PDB file of C-alpha atoms in Angstrom:
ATOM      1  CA  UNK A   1      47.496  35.171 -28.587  1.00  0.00           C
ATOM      2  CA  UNK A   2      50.077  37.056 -26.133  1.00  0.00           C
ATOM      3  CA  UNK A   3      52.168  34.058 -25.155  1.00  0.00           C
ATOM      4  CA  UNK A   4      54.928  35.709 -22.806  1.00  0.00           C
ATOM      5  CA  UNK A   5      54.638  38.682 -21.932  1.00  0.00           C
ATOM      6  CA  UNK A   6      57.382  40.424 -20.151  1.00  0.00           C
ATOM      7  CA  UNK A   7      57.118  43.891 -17.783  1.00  0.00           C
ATOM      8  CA  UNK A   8      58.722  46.693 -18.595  1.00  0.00           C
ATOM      9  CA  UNK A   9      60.601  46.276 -21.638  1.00  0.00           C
ATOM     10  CA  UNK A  10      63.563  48.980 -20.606  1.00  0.00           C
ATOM     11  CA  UNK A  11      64.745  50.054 -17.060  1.00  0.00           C
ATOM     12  CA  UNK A  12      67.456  51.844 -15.785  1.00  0.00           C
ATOM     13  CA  UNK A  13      68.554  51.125 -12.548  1.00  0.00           C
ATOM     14  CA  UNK A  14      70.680  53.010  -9.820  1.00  0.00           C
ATOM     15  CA  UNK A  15      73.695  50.965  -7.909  1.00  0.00           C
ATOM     16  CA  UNK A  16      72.037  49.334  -5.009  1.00  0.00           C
ATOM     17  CA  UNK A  17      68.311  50.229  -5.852  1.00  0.00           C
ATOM     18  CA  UNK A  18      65.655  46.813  -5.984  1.00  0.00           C
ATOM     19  CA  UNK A  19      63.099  46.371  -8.936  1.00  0.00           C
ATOM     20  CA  UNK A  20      60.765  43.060  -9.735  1.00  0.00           C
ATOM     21  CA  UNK A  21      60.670  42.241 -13.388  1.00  0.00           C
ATOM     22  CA  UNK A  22      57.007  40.565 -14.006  1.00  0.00           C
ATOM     23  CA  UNK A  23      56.701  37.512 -16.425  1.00  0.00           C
ATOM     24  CA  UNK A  24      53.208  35.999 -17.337  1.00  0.00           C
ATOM     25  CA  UNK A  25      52.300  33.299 -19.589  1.00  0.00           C
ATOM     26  CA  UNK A  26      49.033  32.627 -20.895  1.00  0.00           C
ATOM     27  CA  UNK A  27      49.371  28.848 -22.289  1.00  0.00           C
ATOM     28  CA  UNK A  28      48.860  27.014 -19.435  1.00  0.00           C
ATOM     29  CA  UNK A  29      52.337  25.774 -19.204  1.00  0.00           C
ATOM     30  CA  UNK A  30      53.606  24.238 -16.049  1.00  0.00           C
ATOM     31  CA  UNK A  31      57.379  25.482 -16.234  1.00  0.00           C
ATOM     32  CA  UNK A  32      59.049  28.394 -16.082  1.00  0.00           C
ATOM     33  CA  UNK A  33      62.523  29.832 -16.757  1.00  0.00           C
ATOM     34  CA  UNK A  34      64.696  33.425 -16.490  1.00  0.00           C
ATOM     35  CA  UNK A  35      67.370  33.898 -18.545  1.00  0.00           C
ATOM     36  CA  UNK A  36      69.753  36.986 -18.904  1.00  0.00           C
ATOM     37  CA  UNK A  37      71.658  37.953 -22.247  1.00  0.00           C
ATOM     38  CA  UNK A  38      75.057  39.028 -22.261  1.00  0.00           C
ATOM     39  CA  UNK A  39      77.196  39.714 -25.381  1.00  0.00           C
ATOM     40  CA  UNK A  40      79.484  36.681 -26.797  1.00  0.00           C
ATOM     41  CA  UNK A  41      78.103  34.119 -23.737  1.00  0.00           C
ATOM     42  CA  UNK A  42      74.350  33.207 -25.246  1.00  0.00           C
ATOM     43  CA  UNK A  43      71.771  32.940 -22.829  1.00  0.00           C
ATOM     44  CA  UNK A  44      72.286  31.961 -19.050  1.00  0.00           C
ATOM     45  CA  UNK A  45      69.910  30.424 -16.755  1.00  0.00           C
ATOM     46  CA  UNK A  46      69.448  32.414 -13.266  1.00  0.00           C
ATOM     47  CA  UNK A  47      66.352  30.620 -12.245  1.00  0.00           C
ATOM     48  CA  UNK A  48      63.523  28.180 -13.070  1.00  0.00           C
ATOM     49  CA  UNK A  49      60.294  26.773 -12.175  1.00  0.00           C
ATOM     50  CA  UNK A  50      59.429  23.201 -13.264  1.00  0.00           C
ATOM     51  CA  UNK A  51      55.939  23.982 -11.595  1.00  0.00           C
ATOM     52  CA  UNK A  52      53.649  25.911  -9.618  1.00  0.00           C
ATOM     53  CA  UNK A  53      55.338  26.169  -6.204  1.00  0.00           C
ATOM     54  CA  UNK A  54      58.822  25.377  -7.016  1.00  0.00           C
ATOM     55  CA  UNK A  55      61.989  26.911  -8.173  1.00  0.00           C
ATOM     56  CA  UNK A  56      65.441  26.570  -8.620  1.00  0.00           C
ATOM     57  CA  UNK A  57      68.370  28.004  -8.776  1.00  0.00           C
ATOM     58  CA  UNK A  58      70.181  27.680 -12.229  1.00  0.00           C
ATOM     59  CA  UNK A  59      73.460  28.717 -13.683  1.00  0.00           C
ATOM     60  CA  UNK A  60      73.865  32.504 -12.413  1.00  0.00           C
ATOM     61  CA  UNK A  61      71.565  32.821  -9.503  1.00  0.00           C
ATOM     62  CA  UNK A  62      73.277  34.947  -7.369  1.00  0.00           C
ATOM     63  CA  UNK A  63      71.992  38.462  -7.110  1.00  0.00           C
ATOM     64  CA  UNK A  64      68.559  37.171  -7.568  1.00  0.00           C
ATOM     65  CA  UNK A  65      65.221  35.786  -6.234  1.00  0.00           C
ATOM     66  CA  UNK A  66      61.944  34.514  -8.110  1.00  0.00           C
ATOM     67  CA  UNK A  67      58.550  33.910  -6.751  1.00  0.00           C
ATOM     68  CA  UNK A  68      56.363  31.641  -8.584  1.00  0.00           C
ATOM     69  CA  UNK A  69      53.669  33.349  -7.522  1.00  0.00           C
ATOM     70  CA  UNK A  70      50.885  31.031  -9.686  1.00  0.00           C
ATOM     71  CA  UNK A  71      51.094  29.254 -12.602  1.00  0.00           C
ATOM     72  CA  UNK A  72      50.950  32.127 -15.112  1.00  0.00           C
ATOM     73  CA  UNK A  73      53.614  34.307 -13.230  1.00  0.00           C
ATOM     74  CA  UNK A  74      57.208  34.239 -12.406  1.00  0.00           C
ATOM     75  CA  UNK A  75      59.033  37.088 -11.255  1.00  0.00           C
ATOM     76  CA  UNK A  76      62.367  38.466 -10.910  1.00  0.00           C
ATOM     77  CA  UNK A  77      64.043  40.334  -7.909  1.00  0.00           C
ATOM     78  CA  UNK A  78      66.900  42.460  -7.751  1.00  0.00           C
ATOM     79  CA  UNK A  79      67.185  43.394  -4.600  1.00  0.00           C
ATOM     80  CA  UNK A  80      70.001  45.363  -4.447  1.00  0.00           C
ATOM     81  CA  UNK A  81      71.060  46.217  -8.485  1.00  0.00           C
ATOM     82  CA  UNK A  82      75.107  46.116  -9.901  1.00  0.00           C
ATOM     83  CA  UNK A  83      76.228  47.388 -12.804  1.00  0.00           C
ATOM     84  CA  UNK A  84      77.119  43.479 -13.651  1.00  0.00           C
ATOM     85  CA  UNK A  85      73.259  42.981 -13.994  1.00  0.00           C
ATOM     86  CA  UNK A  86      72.962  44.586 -17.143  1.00  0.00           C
ATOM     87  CA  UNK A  87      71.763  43.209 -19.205  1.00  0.00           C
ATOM     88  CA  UNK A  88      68.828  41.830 -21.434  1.00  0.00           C
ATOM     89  CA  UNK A  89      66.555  39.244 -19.411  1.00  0.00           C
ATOM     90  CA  UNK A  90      64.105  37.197 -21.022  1.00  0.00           C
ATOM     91  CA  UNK A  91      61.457  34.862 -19.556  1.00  0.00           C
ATOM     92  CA  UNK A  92      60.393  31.602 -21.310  1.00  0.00           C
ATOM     93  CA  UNK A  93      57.712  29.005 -20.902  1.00  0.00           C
ATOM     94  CA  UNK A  94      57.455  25.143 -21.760  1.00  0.00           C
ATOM     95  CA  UNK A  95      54.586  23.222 -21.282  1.00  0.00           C
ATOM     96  CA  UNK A  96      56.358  20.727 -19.236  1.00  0.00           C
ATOM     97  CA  UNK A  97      60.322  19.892 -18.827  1.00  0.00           C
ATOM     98  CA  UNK A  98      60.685  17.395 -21.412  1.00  0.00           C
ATOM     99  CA  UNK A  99      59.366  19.625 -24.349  1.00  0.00           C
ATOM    100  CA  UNK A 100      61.335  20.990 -26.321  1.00  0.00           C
ATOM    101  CA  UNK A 101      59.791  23.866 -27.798  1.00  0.00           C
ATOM    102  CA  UNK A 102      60.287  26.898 -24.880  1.00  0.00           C
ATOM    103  CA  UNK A 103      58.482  30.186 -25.607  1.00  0.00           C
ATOM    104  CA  UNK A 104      60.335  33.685 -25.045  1.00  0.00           C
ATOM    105  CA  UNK A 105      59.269  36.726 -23.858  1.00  0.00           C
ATOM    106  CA  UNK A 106      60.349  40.008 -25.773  1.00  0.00           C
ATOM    107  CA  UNK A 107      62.537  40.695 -23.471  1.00  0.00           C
ATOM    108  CA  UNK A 108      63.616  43.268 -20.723  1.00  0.00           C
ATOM    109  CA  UNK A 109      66.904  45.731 -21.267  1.00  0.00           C
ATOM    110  CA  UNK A 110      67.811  46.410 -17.956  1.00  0.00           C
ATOM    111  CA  UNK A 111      70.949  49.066 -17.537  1.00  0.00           C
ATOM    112  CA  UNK A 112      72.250  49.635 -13.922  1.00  0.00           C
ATOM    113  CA  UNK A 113      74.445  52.470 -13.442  1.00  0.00           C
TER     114      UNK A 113
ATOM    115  CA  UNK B   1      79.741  19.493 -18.323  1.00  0.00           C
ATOM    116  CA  UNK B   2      77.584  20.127 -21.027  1.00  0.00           C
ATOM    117  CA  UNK B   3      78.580  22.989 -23.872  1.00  0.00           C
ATOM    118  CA  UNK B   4      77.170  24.690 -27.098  1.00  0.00           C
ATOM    119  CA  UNK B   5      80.333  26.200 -29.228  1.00  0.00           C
ATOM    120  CA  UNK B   6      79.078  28.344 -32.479  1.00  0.00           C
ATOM    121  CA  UNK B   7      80.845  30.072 -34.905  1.00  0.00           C
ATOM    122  CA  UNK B   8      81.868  33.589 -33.941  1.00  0.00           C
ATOM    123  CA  UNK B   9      80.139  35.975 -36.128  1.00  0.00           C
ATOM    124  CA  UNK B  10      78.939  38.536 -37.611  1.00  0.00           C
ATOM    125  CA  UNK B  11      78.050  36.570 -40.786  1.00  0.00           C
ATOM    126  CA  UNK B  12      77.309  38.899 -43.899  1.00  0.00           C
ATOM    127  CA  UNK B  13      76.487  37.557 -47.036  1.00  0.00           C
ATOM    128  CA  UNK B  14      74.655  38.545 -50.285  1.00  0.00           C
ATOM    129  CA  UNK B  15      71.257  37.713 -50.663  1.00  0.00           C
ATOM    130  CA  UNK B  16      70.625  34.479 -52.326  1.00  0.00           C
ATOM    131  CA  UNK B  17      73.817  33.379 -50.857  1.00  0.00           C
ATOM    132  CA  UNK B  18      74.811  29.569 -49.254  1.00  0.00           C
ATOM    133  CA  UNK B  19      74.532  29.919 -45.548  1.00  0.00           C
ATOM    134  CA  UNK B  20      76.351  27.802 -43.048  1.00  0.00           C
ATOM    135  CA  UNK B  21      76.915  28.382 -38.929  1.00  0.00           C
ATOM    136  CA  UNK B  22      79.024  26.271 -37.299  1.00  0.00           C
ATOM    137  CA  UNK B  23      77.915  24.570 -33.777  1.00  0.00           C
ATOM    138  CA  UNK B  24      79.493  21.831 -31.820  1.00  0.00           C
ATOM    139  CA  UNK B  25      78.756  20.347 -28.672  1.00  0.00           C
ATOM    140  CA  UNK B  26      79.404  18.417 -25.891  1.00  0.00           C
ATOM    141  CA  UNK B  27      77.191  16.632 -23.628  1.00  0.00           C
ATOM    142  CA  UNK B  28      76.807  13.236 -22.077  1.00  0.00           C
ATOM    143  CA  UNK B  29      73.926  11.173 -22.754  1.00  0.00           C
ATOM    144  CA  UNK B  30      71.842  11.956 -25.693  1.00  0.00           C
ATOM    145  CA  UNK B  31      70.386  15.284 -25.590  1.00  0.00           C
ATOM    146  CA  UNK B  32      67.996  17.092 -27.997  1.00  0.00           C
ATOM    147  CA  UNK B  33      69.260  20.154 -30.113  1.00  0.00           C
ATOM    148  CA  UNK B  34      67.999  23.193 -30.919  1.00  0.00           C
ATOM    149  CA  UNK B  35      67.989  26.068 -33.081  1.00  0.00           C
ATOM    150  CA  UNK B  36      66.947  29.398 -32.491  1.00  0.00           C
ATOM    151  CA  UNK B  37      66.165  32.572 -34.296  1.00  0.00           C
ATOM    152  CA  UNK B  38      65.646  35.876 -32.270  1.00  0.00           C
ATOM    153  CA  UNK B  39      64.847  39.032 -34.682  1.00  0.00           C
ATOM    154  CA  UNK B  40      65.893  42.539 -33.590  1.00  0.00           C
ATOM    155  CA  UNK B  41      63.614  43.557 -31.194  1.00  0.00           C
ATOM    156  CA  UNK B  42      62.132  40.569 -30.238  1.00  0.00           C
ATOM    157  CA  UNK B  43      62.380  37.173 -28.007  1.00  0.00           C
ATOM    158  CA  UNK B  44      63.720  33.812 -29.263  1.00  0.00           C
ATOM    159  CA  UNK B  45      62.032  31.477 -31.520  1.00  0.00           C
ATOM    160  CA  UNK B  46      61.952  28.134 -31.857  1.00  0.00           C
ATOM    161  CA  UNK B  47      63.591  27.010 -35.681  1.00  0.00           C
ATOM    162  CA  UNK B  48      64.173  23.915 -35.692  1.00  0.00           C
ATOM    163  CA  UNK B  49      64.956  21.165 -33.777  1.00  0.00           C
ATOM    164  CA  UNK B  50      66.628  17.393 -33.682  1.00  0.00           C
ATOM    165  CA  UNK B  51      66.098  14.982 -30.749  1.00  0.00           C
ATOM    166  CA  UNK B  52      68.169  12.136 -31.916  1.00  0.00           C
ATOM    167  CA  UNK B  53      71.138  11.290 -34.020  1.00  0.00           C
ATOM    168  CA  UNK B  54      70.734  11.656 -37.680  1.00  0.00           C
ATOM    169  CA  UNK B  55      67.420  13.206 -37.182  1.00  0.00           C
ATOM    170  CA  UNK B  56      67.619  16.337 -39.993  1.00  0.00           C
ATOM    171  CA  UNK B  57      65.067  19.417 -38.672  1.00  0.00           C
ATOM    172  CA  UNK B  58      64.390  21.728 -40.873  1.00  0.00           C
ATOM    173  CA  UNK B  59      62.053  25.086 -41.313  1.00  0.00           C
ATOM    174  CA  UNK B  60      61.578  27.828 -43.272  1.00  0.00           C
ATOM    175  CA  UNK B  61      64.441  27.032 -45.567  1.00  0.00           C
ATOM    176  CA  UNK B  62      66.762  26.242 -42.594  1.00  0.00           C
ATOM    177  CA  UNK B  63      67.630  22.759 -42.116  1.00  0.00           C
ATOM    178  CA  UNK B  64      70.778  21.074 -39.508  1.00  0.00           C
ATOM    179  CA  UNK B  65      71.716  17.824 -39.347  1.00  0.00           C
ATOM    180  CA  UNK B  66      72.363  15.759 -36.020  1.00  0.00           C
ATOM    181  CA  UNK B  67      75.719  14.182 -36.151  1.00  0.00           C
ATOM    182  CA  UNK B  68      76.741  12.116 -33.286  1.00  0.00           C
ATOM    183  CA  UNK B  69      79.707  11.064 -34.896  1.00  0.00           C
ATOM    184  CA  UNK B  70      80.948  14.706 -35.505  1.00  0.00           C
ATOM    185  CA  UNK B  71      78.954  15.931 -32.410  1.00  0.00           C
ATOM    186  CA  UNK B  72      77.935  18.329 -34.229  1.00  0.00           C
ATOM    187  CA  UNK B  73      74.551  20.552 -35.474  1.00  0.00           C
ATOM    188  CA  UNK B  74      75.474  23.108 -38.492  1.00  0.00           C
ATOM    189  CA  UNK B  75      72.513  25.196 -39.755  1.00  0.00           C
ATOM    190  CA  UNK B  76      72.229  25.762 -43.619  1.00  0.00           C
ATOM    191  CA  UNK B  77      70.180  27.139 -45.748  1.00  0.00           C
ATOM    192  CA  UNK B  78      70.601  27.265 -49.283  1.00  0.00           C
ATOM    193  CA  UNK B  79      69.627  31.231 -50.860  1.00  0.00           C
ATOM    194  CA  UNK B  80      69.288  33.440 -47.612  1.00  0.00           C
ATOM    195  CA  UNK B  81      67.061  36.480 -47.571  1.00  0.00           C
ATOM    196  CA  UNK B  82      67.633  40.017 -46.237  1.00  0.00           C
ATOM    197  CA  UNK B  83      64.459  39.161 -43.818  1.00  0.00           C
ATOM    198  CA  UNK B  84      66.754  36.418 -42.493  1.00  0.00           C
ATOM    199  CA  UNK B  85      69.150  38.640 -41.156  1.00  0.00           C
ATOM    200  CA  UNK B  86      69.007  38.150 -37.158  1.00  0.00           C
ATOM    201  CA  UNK B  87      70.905  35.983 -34.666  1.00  0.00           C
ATOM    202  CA  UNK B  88      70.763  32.279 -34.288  1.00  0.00           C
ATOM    203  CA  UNK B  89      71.508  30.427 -31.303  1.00  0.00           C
ATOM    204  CA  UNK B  90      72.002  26.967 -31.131  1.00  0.00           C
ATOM    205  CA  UNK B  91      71.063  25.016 -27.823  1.00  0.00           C
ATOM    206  CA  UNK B  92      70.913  21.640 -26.276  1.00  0.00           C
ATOM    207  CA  UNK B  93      68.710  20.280 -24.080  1.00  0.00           C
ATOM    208  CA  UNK B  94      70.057  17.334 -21.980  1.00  0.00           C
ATOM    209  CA  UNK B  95      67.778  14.874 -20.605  1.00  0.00           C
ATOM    210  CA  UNK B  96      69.693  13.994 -17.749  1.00  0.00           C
ATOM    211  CA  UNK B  97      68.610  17.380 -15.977  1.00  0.00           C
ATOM    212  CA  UNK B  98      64.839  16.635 -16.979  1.00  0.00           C
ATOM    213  CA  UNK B  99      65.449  19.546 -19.860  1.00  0.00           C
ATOM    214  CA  UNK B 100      65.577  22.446 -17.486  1.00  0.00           C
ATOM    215  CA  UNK B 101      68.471  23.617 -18.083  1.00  0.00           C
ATOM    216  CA  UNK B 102      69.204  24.279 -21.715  1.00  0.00           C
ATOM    217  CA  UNK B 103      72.304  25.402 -22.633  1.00  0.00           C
ATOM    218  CA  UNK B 104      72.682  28.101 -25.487  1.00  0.00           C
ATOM    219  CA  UNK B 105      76.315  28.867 -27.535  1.00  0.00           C
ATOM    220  CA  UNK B 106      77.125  32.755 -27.558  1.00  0.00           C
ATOM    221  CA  UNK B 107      74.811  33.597 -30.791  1.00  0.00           C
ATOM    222  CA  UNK B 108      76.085  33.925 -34.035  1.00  0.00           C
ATOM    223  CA  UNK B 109      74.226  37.173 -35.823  1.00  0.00           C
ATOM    224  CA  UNK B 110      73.919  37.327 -39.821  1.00  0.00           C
ATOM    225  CA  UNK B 111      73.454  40.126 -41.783  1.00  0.00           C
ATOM    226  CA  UNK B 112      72.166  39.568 -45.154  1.00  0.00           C
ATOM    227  CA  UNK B 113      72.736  42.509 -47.958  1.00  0.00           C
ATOM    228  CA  UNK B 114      70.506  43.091 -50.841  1.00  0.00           C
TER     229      UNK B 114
END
């Protein structure tokens, strides 16, 4: 029953160092979505997946890359971390783009100073 | 473009209190709207949900109504518990983009005091 499952739940980062934030989802579901947290703006999208093979960019890609690198998994790149990428970055899963019901991952804190 | 607006919080209330959060939207088309519930600690959940106008979703005590008219999606519940303290996010999904990008209002987080 693990759902999302999100890799590693804290990080701290130095200015300009690169880390991969690992997403996997168990359910079979063909899209996939990272979102990053901020205080008093809700959840942005950076990047998404509607399917194996594909992604997009979404509403705050810059700074960022994904690799869909099978169905289950969808990962995050910082390639060069700022201290305006902290933040808390969940994945989520849908089963296809017209269901509603998206499924979150706990969650990653990441703090770049 | 599309927008979720919610009620700035915190919200702190008494346990067995009347419970209302403010959202408002704008989108064109007819999207679907969403509620959602993320404990301390943990990712977001899935409350409830309304796909079309006057369509009333409702869980665990929670319920929000979809007003077209008002463009509007308020969540209520009637006696909160101190287990319901946490953050709610409203969120609409607009079919026009095939549902990928969902947008979320800021969060509105309720504390609930014994």
């Amino acid at each position: 029953n693990a759902g999302v499952t999100q890799t590693p739940k804290f990080q701290v980062l130095k200015t300009g160092q690169s880390m991969t934030l690992q997403c996997a989802q168990d359910m079979n579901h063909n899209s996939m979505y990272w979102y990053r947290q901020d205080p008093g703006m809700g959840l942005r999208l950076i990047y998404y997946s509607a399917s194996e093979g594909t992604t997009d960019k979404g509403e705050v890609p810059n700074g960022y890359n994904v690799s869909r690198l099978n169905k289950r998994e969808f990962s995050l790149r910082l390639e060069s971390a700022a201290p305006s990428q902290t933040s808390v970055y969940f994945c989520a899963s849908r089963p296809d783009s017209l269901g509603p019901k998206a499924f979150f991952g706990q969650g990653t804190r990441l703090t770049v100073v | 473009g599309n927008s979720v607006t919610q009620m700035e919080g915190p919200v702190t209330l008494s346990e067995e209190a009347f419970l209302t959060i403010n959202c408002t939207y704008t989108a064109t088309g007819y999207p679907s709207l969403f509620w959602y519930v993320q404990y301390p600690g943990e990712g977001l959940q899935l409350l409830l949900k309304a796909t079309k106008a006057d369509d009333k979703g409702s869980n665990k005590g929670f319920e929000a109504t979809y007003r077209k008219e008002t463009t509007s999606f308020h969540l209520e519940k009637g006696s909160v518990q101190v287990s319901d303290s946490a953050v709610y996010f409203c969120a609409l999904s607009d079919g026009n983009t095939g549902g990928f990008k969902t947008i979320f209002g800021a969060g509105t987080r309720l504390f609930v005091k014994a």
